[in-house]
Amino acid sequence: MSRELESMSNFDIAHDEADRCGSIGDCLSNHADRLAVEEELEGSDYSTEGANERLGGVPLPYWSNKGSTLPKLPATESRLDRQYEEGSTVKAYEGSHSPNSVMPRNGGVQYNKVGEDGISKMHKFSFYETTSRFFLVGADVSDSRFRILKIDRIADAGDLNLVEDDIVYTRKEMNQLLDAVDEGNKSSGGLKLRSTIWGLLGFIRFTGDYYMLLITKRSQVAMVGGHYIYQVDGTELVTLSMPSSTRFKSDRHPDEARFVGILSNLDLSRSFYFSYSYDITHTLQHNISRERLLLLQGRPKIASMSFNEMFIWNQHLLKPAARVLKNVFNWCLPIMHGFVDQATLSIYGRTVYITVIARRSRFFAGARFLKRGTNDMGYVANDVETEQIVSEMLTTSFHAPGPKLYANPNYTSYVQHRGSIPLFWAQDSTGVTPKPDIELNLIDPFYGAAALHFDNLFERYGSPVFVLNLVKARERTPRESILLKEYTKAIEYLNQFLPDKKKILYKAWDMSRASKSRDQDVIGTLESIAEEVLKTTSFFHNGDGNDDENAKMQNGIARTNCIDCLDRTNAAQFVIGKLALGHQLHALGIISDTSIEYDTDAVNLFTHMYHDHGDTIAIQYGGSHLVNTMETYRKINQWTSHSRDMVESFKRYYNNSFLDGQRQEAYNLFLGNYIFTQGQPMLWDLSTDYYLHHSDPRVWSTKNRRSYVDWYKPSHLQTRRMPALPHDNGLPAQTSLECFDDYWLEYYRPLVVSSFQKIFSYRMNSTLRYIPFKSTQEGRYDLSPFRVRSGSEHETLERPRLGNDPIIGETLQVQSQALNHTVAADVHPFSAVSNPDSSFLESRKATPETQDTPGISYVNLLGNEKLPDQGPKSSEGPKDKSAIAQWTLNQFVVNSLNPSVNSAEMDEYGRYISHPLNLPLVTSSDAPPTPSLDLIDYIQSASADTLGSLHSTEEDIADFVEFVYVGDDPLTVTDADTPKKRYKAYRQWLKGKSLFKQSRIDT
């Protein structure tokens, strides 16, 4: 313990001196102070065995106060390996030489401060530890400038002690600083590399010490304006307490482990996203408008981004760090929960990116039956903002040539909203009823919560708000219709106080009843509604600076809801998004019209993206995938989809009944809705979490009540307009674009040697996957992604091709002819008669079946020469792979119950039994009278050296004798047999290991 305290005091001396100098770097640059520190920090050599175990055997440098044992490198070379490769982990930082010989050269060095030359964002981190502190070393996107954060491990319980260094170091300077820290802690084990991470999510405390949450794995999912959006694939929760062997172990609260277990129920590796340089919590329209407004105001460089707290899911974890750090977002990353997907639309060489971003609100968040309606603050359940960004990739960044900052006209976006009905209603899920009764908990004649909700929509999106209500209107037992009537009354009450041109546009339609009716066109009705929505709200189209005639701003939002805001809502949002996609492509000059037909490659790609979007939102809120998809409402789904719908319905019922409670506790703990307080009930003892999501009545009663008439702010109703660019583009003289936007280094990474397989844009999903490659070479396939495909064309990638498919059949026929031609050319002339294969090929060519059938027929796969009569071919071909598999299984059963042998199979069997099997045994080296070409090549290939090397050693003979030897009692295993290889499994059985655990069996 005395050595530990001595090490801590020595390191405190160095850091106290650094605080007086202004930074650690300033302290180390002072030669006299540095020598005094070095005399204090002399100690034993540092061993890296512990760090090597963490790194899986990767050796670290051996630090010593007598100098490094590694070969001495030039001063310009660094041991901080570059970390550009996009793996699941990053390379570790390595320390350089001891600071004794190299640090005097840095006397009087000038260090950069944070914010100078655009230094504020870090993309990679290395996580070091000593017995008393953690050190987080961050690097920028170019891996050339570094910063360091000190995290105290010996602070009192409940205290968070962070020391942020404002100095920006070079690679060499950071090596020297890490060496100095290692020298100061040699007596307690030195500085060890704990892990390498991609980001810090913040700090959380339950009953005692703080924990910090780290991002250990990531993956690229989208690229917007040269800025990557990543998905969190792995996290690690690290406690800030001392090791378990210290005196702090006895202070641990008995329920601490249970809180950690509850938090682990929230899977942070699914559907959580972040970006180092792009604000994913705001829409593209907001981000570009904000930057252009800052340019007008002469403040192009901002210290931090103004994120939307509604979509920052780790806001509770950021609060402790925000109280200590100058700018918490310099070290911690805000994460968003929802969905992100991106795909490529290829149009004759022109590349268009379609990006779908769904942002889930952290307010009133929870599981399906546990969070319904709204709270008293106007936040609704299942609140999701969906944005689709369509951009042509002529240039990558948001900037136009010139440069004209944030004026690239090739970016468009459209935003929609979904959320539960903003009334006080709930459903009791404690019973066994799959559809519990709906109860209106509170009747507010002034609809205060709905007023707060719509005022928030006005603030975020402008006016007007188009409300599309898809709940049921007619039911045998009133359930959804109860909400329909009350919601209609709320809209009518709120509208009477709004200006005429700013009123809430309300459309109620029973979509469920229409989908079950044969005489109603669900898609046609939705498309007419979508036309009205687009005319009302428009969409965002960025302008090119001075000429903003084509620039557009979206004013207003389409708010869609059903009872769960899942199946019907997703279908309606898809139809609206499909129409918006046509308008966006038309604005970019891709298509001449504003509409896109169904069953085109572009719409199929967009449909798959929205299906994934709907499935993800449904899993987050309801616990299962979508039950009714677009195929259901288009009435083109196969009969096998009914079984899938039943399975998804059962999964949703099971999750809602048994698992939603655990998930809701994890939400409440992670989001900070519940905070442990001594003497208060535990989270798991609460009978309801109502008071965790509603405001405190004691605080609410002291505030001034909002007016029932003027329930909105007039400033929120103002029309959004595109901010103009200044004449000088807002770019100061002698200022590079890198100070505003470092997209070039992040996206292109000019100093990195990579491959196509590692480039995200190359691996992105595209409409090219729908194109059969062979048909494009023959010029018979229209490459346009806007051409309506027939059923057979759709089946190119949806199911394996069968015999009557014209494209694949003709392709195989061409390949077969080419193969026959190659074989005929390679056969030697004098072996044409004697070679039995030649007669087989000739007879195969003369077979009538092979001449009449264009390619491979069903005889090779299903046992029939041709397809059974399926009736007239429909333009709607089967799309689902499960439906194709079921159809193939049914056909196989039919063929099994009605076996038959056709003429082609009889001829094949005749050629098989007439094949010459009585081949003569070769006993001499003499060639037969009429040898074949293969026999001659084989004889000539055997040289004297080859024959001379064919001999057996004594070990080979002994192994062979042991293998063929069979004892008198072969079923008895003696002690002499156990060392043999053949009894390996028997030896393991004797040791108690089960034979069934030796290999994994997939069922």
mmCIF file of C-alpha atoms in Angstrom, residues 285-529:
data_model
loop_
_atom_site.group_PDB
_atom_site.id
_atom_site.type_symbol
_atom_site.label_atom_id
_atom_site.label_comp_id
_atom_site.label_asym_id
_atom_site.label_seq_id
_atom_site.Cartn_x
_atom_site.Cartn_y
_atom_site.Cartn_z
ATOM 1 C CA GLN A 285 -32.736 20.430 -44.249
ATOM 2 C CA HIS A 286 -32.037 21.590 -40.699
ATOM 3 C CA ASN A 287 -28.297 20.849 -40.899
ATOM 4 C CA ILE A 288 -27.714 22.693 -44.180
ATOM 5 C CA SER A 289 -29.949 25.610 -43.204
ATOM 6 C CA ARG A 290 -28.110 25.958 -39.899
ATOM 7 C CA GLU A 291 -24.691 26.017 -41.538
ATOM 8 C CA ARG A 292 -25.753 28.552 -44.161
ATOM 9 C CA LEU A 293 -27.285 30.757 -41.486
ATOM 10 C CA LEU A 294 -24.010 30.671 -39.538
ATOM 11 C CA LEU A 295 -22.149 31.723 -42.664
ATOM 12 C CA LEU A 296 -24.480 34.704 -43.014
ATOM 13 C CA GLN A 297 -23.836 35.667 -39.414
ATOM 14 C CA GLY A 298 -20.062 35.451 -39.887
ATOM 15 C CA ARG A 299 -19.703 32.521 -37.483
ATOM 16 C CA PRO A 300 -18.741 29.623 -39.741
ATOM 17 C CA LYS A 301 -16.752 27.838 -37.047
ATOM 18 C CA ILE A 302 -18.872 26.582 -34.188
ATOM 19 C CA ALA A 303 -17.471 25.043 -31.050
ATOM 20 C CA SER A 304 -19.987 22.231 -30.925
ATOM 21 C CA MET A 305 -22.988 20.879 -32.743
ATOM 22 C CA SER A 306 -26.439 21.663 -31.384
ATOM 23 C CA PHE A 307 -27.871 18.156 -31.324
ATOM 24 C CA ASN A 308 -31.562 17.398 -30.929
ATOM 25 C CA GLU A 309 -31.910 16.027 -27.400
ATOM 26 C CA MET A 310 -35.086 14.187 -28.357
ATOM 27 C CA PHE A 311 -33.049 11.649 -30.324
ATOM 28 C CA ILE A 312 -29.902 11.413 -28.150
ATOM 29 C CA TRP A 313 -30.468 8.119 -26.382
ATOM 30 C CA ASN A 314 -27.369 8.384 -24.186
ATOM 31 C CA GLN A 315 -28.336 11.846 -22.898
ATOM 32 C CA HIS A 316 -28.463 10.512 -19.324
ATOM 33 C CA LEU A 317 -24.916 9.152 -19.679
ATOM 34 C CA LEU A 318 -23.637 12.480 -21.029
ATOM 35 C CA LYS A 319 -24.887 14.581 -18.096
ATOM 36 C CA PRO A 320 -22.119 13.591 -15.596
ATOM 37 C CA ALA A 321 -19.408 14.350 -18.159
ATOM 38 C CA ALA A 322 -21.085 17.598 -19.218
ATOM 39 C CA ARG A 323 -20.747 18.919 -15.666
ATOM 40 C CA VAL A 324 -16.971 18.431 -15.779
ATOM 41 C CA LEU A 325 -15.805 18.768 -19.398
ATOM 42 C CA LYS A 326 -15.764 22.010 -21.366
ATOM 43 C CA ASN A 327 -17.447 20.379 -24.341
ATOM 44 C CA VAL A 328 -18.752 16.902 -23.727
ATOM 45 C CA PHE A 329 -19.138 16.119 -27.452
ATOM 46 C CA ASN A 330 -15.368 16.456 -27.970
ATOM 47 C CA TRP A 331 -15.006 13.160 -26.110
ATOM 48 C CA CYS A 332 -18.432 11.505 -26.004
ATOM 49 C CA LEU A 333 -20.514 10.479 -28.988
ATOM 50 C CA PRO A 334 -24.304 10.939 -29.096
ATOM 51 C CA ILE A 335 -26.072 7.805 -30.326
ATOM 52 C CA MET A 336 -29.409 7.549 -32.068
ATOM 53 C CA HIS A 337 -31.844 4.638 -31.889
ATOM 54 C CA GLY A 338 -33.864 3.687 -34.945
ATOM 55 C CA PHE A 339 -32.900 2.540 -38.424
ATOM 56 C CA VAL A 340 -30.382 3.523 -41.122
ATOM 57 C CA ASP A 341 -30.069 2.002 -44.590
ATOM 58 C CA GLN A 342 -28.547 3.128 -47.869
ATOM 59 C CA ALA A 343 -28.690 1.756 -51.421
ATOM 60 C CA THR A 344 -27.549 2.758 -54.887
ATOM 61 C CA LEU A 345 -29.747 3.492 -57.879
ATOM 62 C CA SER A 346 -27.766 3.048 -61.097
ATOM 63 C CA ILE A 347 -29.169 4.856 -64.160
ATOM 64 C CA TYR A 348 -26.961 4.301 -67.207
ATOM 65 C CA GLY A 349 -23.800 5.338 -65.399
ATOM 66 C CA ARG A 350 -25.383 7.963 -63.156
ATOM 67 C CA THR A 351 -25.294 7.014 -59.491
ATOM 68 C CA VAL A 352 -28.021 8.047 -57.061
ATOM 69 C CA TYR A 353 -27.886 7.262 -53.344
ATOM 70 C CA ILE A 354 -31.125 6.569 -51.474
ATOM 71 C CA THR A 355 -30.736 6.857 -47.702
ATOM 72 C CA VAL A 356 -33.470 6.064 -45.165
ATOM 73 C CA ILE A 357 -32.912 7.318 -41.602
ATOM 74 C CA ALA A 358 -35.462 6.646 -38.850
ATOM 75 C CA ARG A 359 -35.000 8.421 -35.512
ATOM 76 C CA ARG A 360 -36.845 7.134 -32.447
ATOM 77 C CA SER A 361 -37.631 9.598 -29.678
ATOM 78 C CA ARG A 362 -36.242 8.844 -26.220
ATOM 79 C CA PHE A 363 -39.210 10.541 -24.552
ATOM 80 C CA PHE A 364 -42.033 8.257 -23.425
ATOM 81 C CA ALA A 365 -40.133 5.335 -24.972
ATOM 82 C CA GLY A 366 -41.035 1.772 -24.213
ATOM 83 C CA ALA A 367 -42.712 -1.441 -25.256
ATOM 84 C CA ARG A 368 -46.025 -1.769 -27.083
ATOM 85 C CA PHE A 369 -48.713 -2.315 -24.424
ATOM 86 C CA LEU A 370 -46.738 -0.524 -21.709
ATOM 87 C CA LYS A 371 -46.491 2.759 -23.579
ATOM 88 C CA ARG A 372 -49.642 3.976 -25.300
ATOM 89 C CA GLY A 373 -50.924 7.408 -26.194
ATOM 90 C CA THR A 374 -49.140 10.398 -24.674
ATOM 91 C CA ASN A 375 -47.854 11.750 -21.389
ATOM 92 C CA ASP A 376 -48.749 15.103 -19.868
ATOM 93 C CA MET A 377 -45.773 16.768 -21.597
ATOM 94 C CA GLY A 378 -47.066 16.004 -25.085
ATOM 95 C CA TYR A 379 -44.602 13.226 -25.947
ATOM 96 C CA VAL A 380 -46.246 10.241 -27.616
ATOM 97 C CA ALA A 381 -45.315 6.583 -27.669
ATOM 98 C CA ASN A 382 -43.551 5.060 -30.685
ATOM 99 C CA ASP A 383 -42.532 8.520 -31.906
ATOM 100 C CA VAL A 384 -40.375 7.959 -35.012
ATOM 101 C CA GLU A 385 -39.133 10.499 -37.548
ATOM 102 C CA THR A 386 -38.350 8.972 -40.963
ATOM 103 C CA GLU A 387 -36.207 10.832 -43.490
ATOM 104 C CA GLN A 388 -35.326 9.724 -47.021
ATOM 105 C CA ILE A 389 -32.341 11.460 -48.612
ATOM 106 C CA VAL A 390 -31.926 11.159 -52.382
ATOM 107 C CA SER A 391 -28.674 12.526 -53.793
ATOM 108 C CA GLU A 392 -26.811 12.214 -57.057
ATOM 109 C CA MET A 393 -23.140 11.525 -56.477
ATOM 110 C CA LEU A 394 -21.613 13.873 -59.047
ATOM 111 C CA THR A 395 -19.781 15.399 -56.107
ATOM 112 C CA THR A 396 -19.552 13.910 -52.642
ATOM 113 C CA SER A 397 -19.736 16.831 -50.230
ATOM 114 C CA PHE A 398 -22.483 19.316 -49.431
ATOM 115 C CA HIS A 399 -20.482 22.055 -51.168
ATOM 116 C CA ALA A 400 -20.768 23.269 -54.753
ATOM 117 C CA PRO A 401 -17.733 24.110 -56.907
ATOM 118 C CA GLY A 402 -16.310 27.517 -56.229
ATOM 119 C CA PRO A 403 -16.340 26.673 -53.399
ATOM 120 C CA LYS A 404 -19.909 27.519 -52.489
ATOM 121 C CA LEU A 405 -20.292 26.171 -48.991
ATOM 122 C CA TYR A 406 -23.349 23.962 -48.355
ATOM 123 C CA ALA A 407 -24.822 24.764 -51.781
ATOM 124 C CA ASN A 408 -24.633 21.438 -53.608
ATOM 125 C CA PRO A 409 -27.884 21.186 -55.638
ATOM 126 C CA ASN A 410 -27.673 17.386 -55.833
ATOM 127 C CA TYR A 411 -29.153 16.757 -52.358
ATOM 128 C CA THR A 412 -32.863 16.321 -51.614
ATOM 129 C CA SER A 413 -34.747 14.959 -48.636
ATOM 130 C CA TYR A 414 -38.282 14.279 -47.425
ATOM 131 C CA VAL A 415 -39.375 13.734 -43.814
ATOM 132 C CA GLN A 416 -42.383 11.889 -42.368
ATOM 133 C CA HIS A 417 -43.553 11.254 -38.826
ATOM 134 C CA ARG A 418 -45.341 8.468 -37.008
ATOM 135 C CA GLY A 419 -46.563 8.378 -33.441
ATOM 136 C CA SER A 420 -49.284 7.077 -31.183
ATOM 137 C CA ILE A 421 -52.606 8.932 -30.915
ATOM 138 C CA PRO A 422 -51.932 11.906 -28.574
ATOM 139 C CA LEU A 423 -54.634 11.058 -26.042
ATOM 140 C CA PHE A 424 -54.505 9.518 -22.566
ATOM 141 C CA TRP A 425 -55.342 5.899 -23.302
ATOM 142 C CA ALA A 426 -53.969 2.492 -22.360
ATOM 143 C CA GLN A 427 -54.460 -1.274 -22.725
ATOM 144 C CA ASP A 428 -54.219 -3.822 -19.945
ATOM 145 C CA SER A 429 -51.861 -6.591 -21.102
ATOM 146 C CA THR A 430 -51.907 -8.624 -17.869
ATOM 147 C CA GLY A 431 -54.536 -11.004 -19.226
ATOM 148 C CA VAL A 432 -54.317 -13.557 -21.996
ATOM 149 C CA THR A 433 -56.285 -11.607 -24.593
ATOM 150 C CA PRO A 434 -54.175 -10.815 -27.670
ATOM 151 C CA LYS A 435 -56.148 -7.594 -28.199
ATOM 152 C CA PRO A 436 -56.940 -6.047 -24.819
ATOM 153 C CA ASP A 437 -59.697 -3.478 -24.482
ATOM 154 C CA ILE A 438 -58.799 0.176 -24.994
ATOM 155 C CA GLU A 439 -59.456 2.501 -22.100
ATOM 156 C CA LEU A 440 -59.412 6.303 -22.076
ATOM 157 C CA ASN A 441 -57.733 7.058 -18.760
ATOM 158 C CA LEU A 442 -58.358 10.770 -18.730
ATOM 159 C CA ILE A 443 -60.803 12.979 -20.628
ATOM 160 C CA ASP A 444 -59.299 16.430 -21.079
ATOM 161 C CA PRO A 445 -61.878 18.813 -22.567
ATOM 162 C CA PHE A 446 -59.110 21.225 -23.563
ATOM 163 C CA TYR A 447 -56.779 18.509 -24.965
ATOM 164 C CA GLY A 448 -53.704 20.024 -23.334
ATOM 165 C CA ALA A 449 -51.369 17.100 -24.109
ATOM 166 C CA ALA A 450 -52.431 17.010 -27.771
ATOM 167 C CA ALA A 451 -51.859 20.786 -27.966
ATOM 168 C CA LEU A 452 -48.316 20.389 -26.636
ATOM 169 C CA HIS A 453 -47.667 17.590 -29.108
ATOM 170 C CA PHE A 454 -48.804 19.490 -32.185
ATOM 171 C CA ASP A 455 -46.996 22.642 -31.076
ATOM 172 C CA ASN A 456 -43.828 20.546 -30.904
ATOM 173 C CA LEU A 457 -44.484 19.303 -34.451
ATOM 174 C CA PHE A 458 -44.905 22.919 -35.609
ATOM 175 C CA GLU A 459 -41.597 23.774 -33.979
ATOM 176 C CA ARG A 460 -39.729 20.887 -35.595
ATOM 177 C CA TYR A 461 -41.269 20.831 -39.061
ATOM 178 C CA GLY A 462 -43.343 23.985 -39.560
ATOM 179 C CA SER A 463 -46.936 24.058 -40.737
ATOM 180 C CA PRO A 464 -49.277 22.669 -41.847
ATOM 181 C CA VAL A 465 -49.430 19.216 -40.258
ATOM 182 C CA PHE A 466 -51.241 16.584 -42.308
ATOM 183 C CA VAL A 467 -52.717 13.950 -40.000
ATOM 184 C CA LEU A 468 -53.498 10.570 -41.593
ATOM 185 C CA ASN A 469 -55.501 8.463 -39.133
ATOM 186 C CA LEU A 470 -55.812 4.807 -40.204
ATOM 187 C CA VAL A 471 -57.641 3.285 -37.219
ATOM 188 C CA LYS A 472 -60.780 1.221 -37.645
ATOM 189 C CA ALA A 473 -64.087 3.055 -37.905
ATOM 190 C CA ARG A 474 -66.579 0.165 -37.673
ATOM 191 C CA GLU A 475 -66.183 -2.705 -35.197
ATOM 192 C CA ARG A 476 -68.450 -5.220 -33.552
ATOM 193 C CA THR A 477 -66.891 -4.437 -30.189
ATOM 194 C CA PRO A 478 -65.767 -0.807 -30.109
ATOM 195 C CA ARG A 479 -62.032 -0.584 -29.534
ATOM 196 C CA GLU A 480 -60.159 1.520 -32.054
ATOM 197 C CA SER A 481 -63.302 3.428 -32.978
ATOM 198 C CA ILE A 482 -63.354 4.895 -29.463
ATOM 199 C CA LEU A 483 -60.059 6.631 -30.167
ATOM 200 C CA LEU A 484 -61.227 7.667 -33.638
ATOM 201 C CA LYS A 485 -64.100 9.707 -32.225
ATOM 202 C CA GLU A 486 -62.046 11.302 -29.460
ATOM 203 C CA TYR A 487 -59.116 12.087 -31.777
ATOM 204 C CA THR A 488 -61.469 13.745 -34.251
ATOM 205 C CA LYS A 489 -62.874 15.924 -31.470
ATOM 206 C CA ALA A 490 -59.353 16.925 -30.410
ATOM 207 C CA ILE A 491 -58.380 18.026 -33.939
ATOM 208 C CA GLU A 492 -61.607 19.996 -34.304
ATOM 209 C CA TYR A 493 -61.033 21.766 -30.980
ATOM 210 C CA LEU A 494 -57.401 22.698 -31.748
ATOM 211 C CA ASN A 495 -58.173 23.827 -35.282
ATOM 212 C CA GLN A 496 -60.642 26.496 -34.199
ATOM 213 C CA PHE A 497 -57.780 28.595 -32.771
ATOM 214 C CA LEU A 498 -55.322 28.220 -35.689
ATOM 215 C CA PRO A 499 -55.141 30.581 -38.691
ATOM 216 C CA ASP A 500 -57.017 29.415 -41.760
ATOM 217 C CA LYS A 501 -53.923 28.522 -43.792
ATOM 218 C CA LYS A 502 -52.179 26.867 -40.852
ATOM 219 C CA LYS A 503 -54.889 24.505 -39.665
ATOM 220 C CA ILE A 504 -54.220 20.844 -39.053
ATOM 221 C CA LEU A 505 -55.297 18.839 -42.107
ATOM 222 C CA TYR A 506 -57.087 15.732 -40.914
ATOM 223 C CA LYS A 507 -57.833 12.593 -42.949
ATOM 224 C CA ALA A 508 -59.402 9.511 -41.346
ATOM 225 C CA TRP A 509 -59.660 6.277 -43.348
ATOM 226 C CA ASP A 510 -60.356 2.708 -42.262
ATOM 227 C CA MET A 511 -57.459 1.030 -44.075
ATOM 228 C CA SER A 512 -57.979 -2.361 -42.442
ATOM 229 C CA ARG A 513 -61.553 -2.633 -43.710
ATOM 230 C CA ALA A 514 -60.557 -1.472 -47.177
ATOM 231 C CA SER A 515 -57.800 -4.091 -47.432
ATOM 232 C CA LYS A 516 -60.304 -6.861 -46.697
ATOM 233 C CA SER A 517 -62.794 -5.614 -49.253
ATOM 234 C CA ARG A 518 -62.583 -6.840 -52.836
ATOM 235 C CA ASP A 519 -64.024 -3.714 -54.411
ATOM 236 C CA GLN A 520 -61.621 -1.194 -52.837
ATOM 237 C CA ASP A 521 -58.172 -0.280 -54.105
ATOM 238 C CA VAL A 522 -56.000 0.310 -51.045
ATOM 239 C CA ILE A 523 -52.915 1.410 -52.961
ATOM 240 C CA GLY A 524 -54.899 3.702 -55.235
ATOM 241 C CA THR A 525 -56.486 5.463 -52.261
ATOM 242 C CA LEU A 526 -53.138 5.849 -50.547
ATOM 243 C CA GLU A 527 -51.576 7.286 -53.703
ATOM 244 C CA SER A 528 -54.305 9.917 -53.971
ATOM 245 C CA ILE A 529 -53.678 10.844 -50.325
#
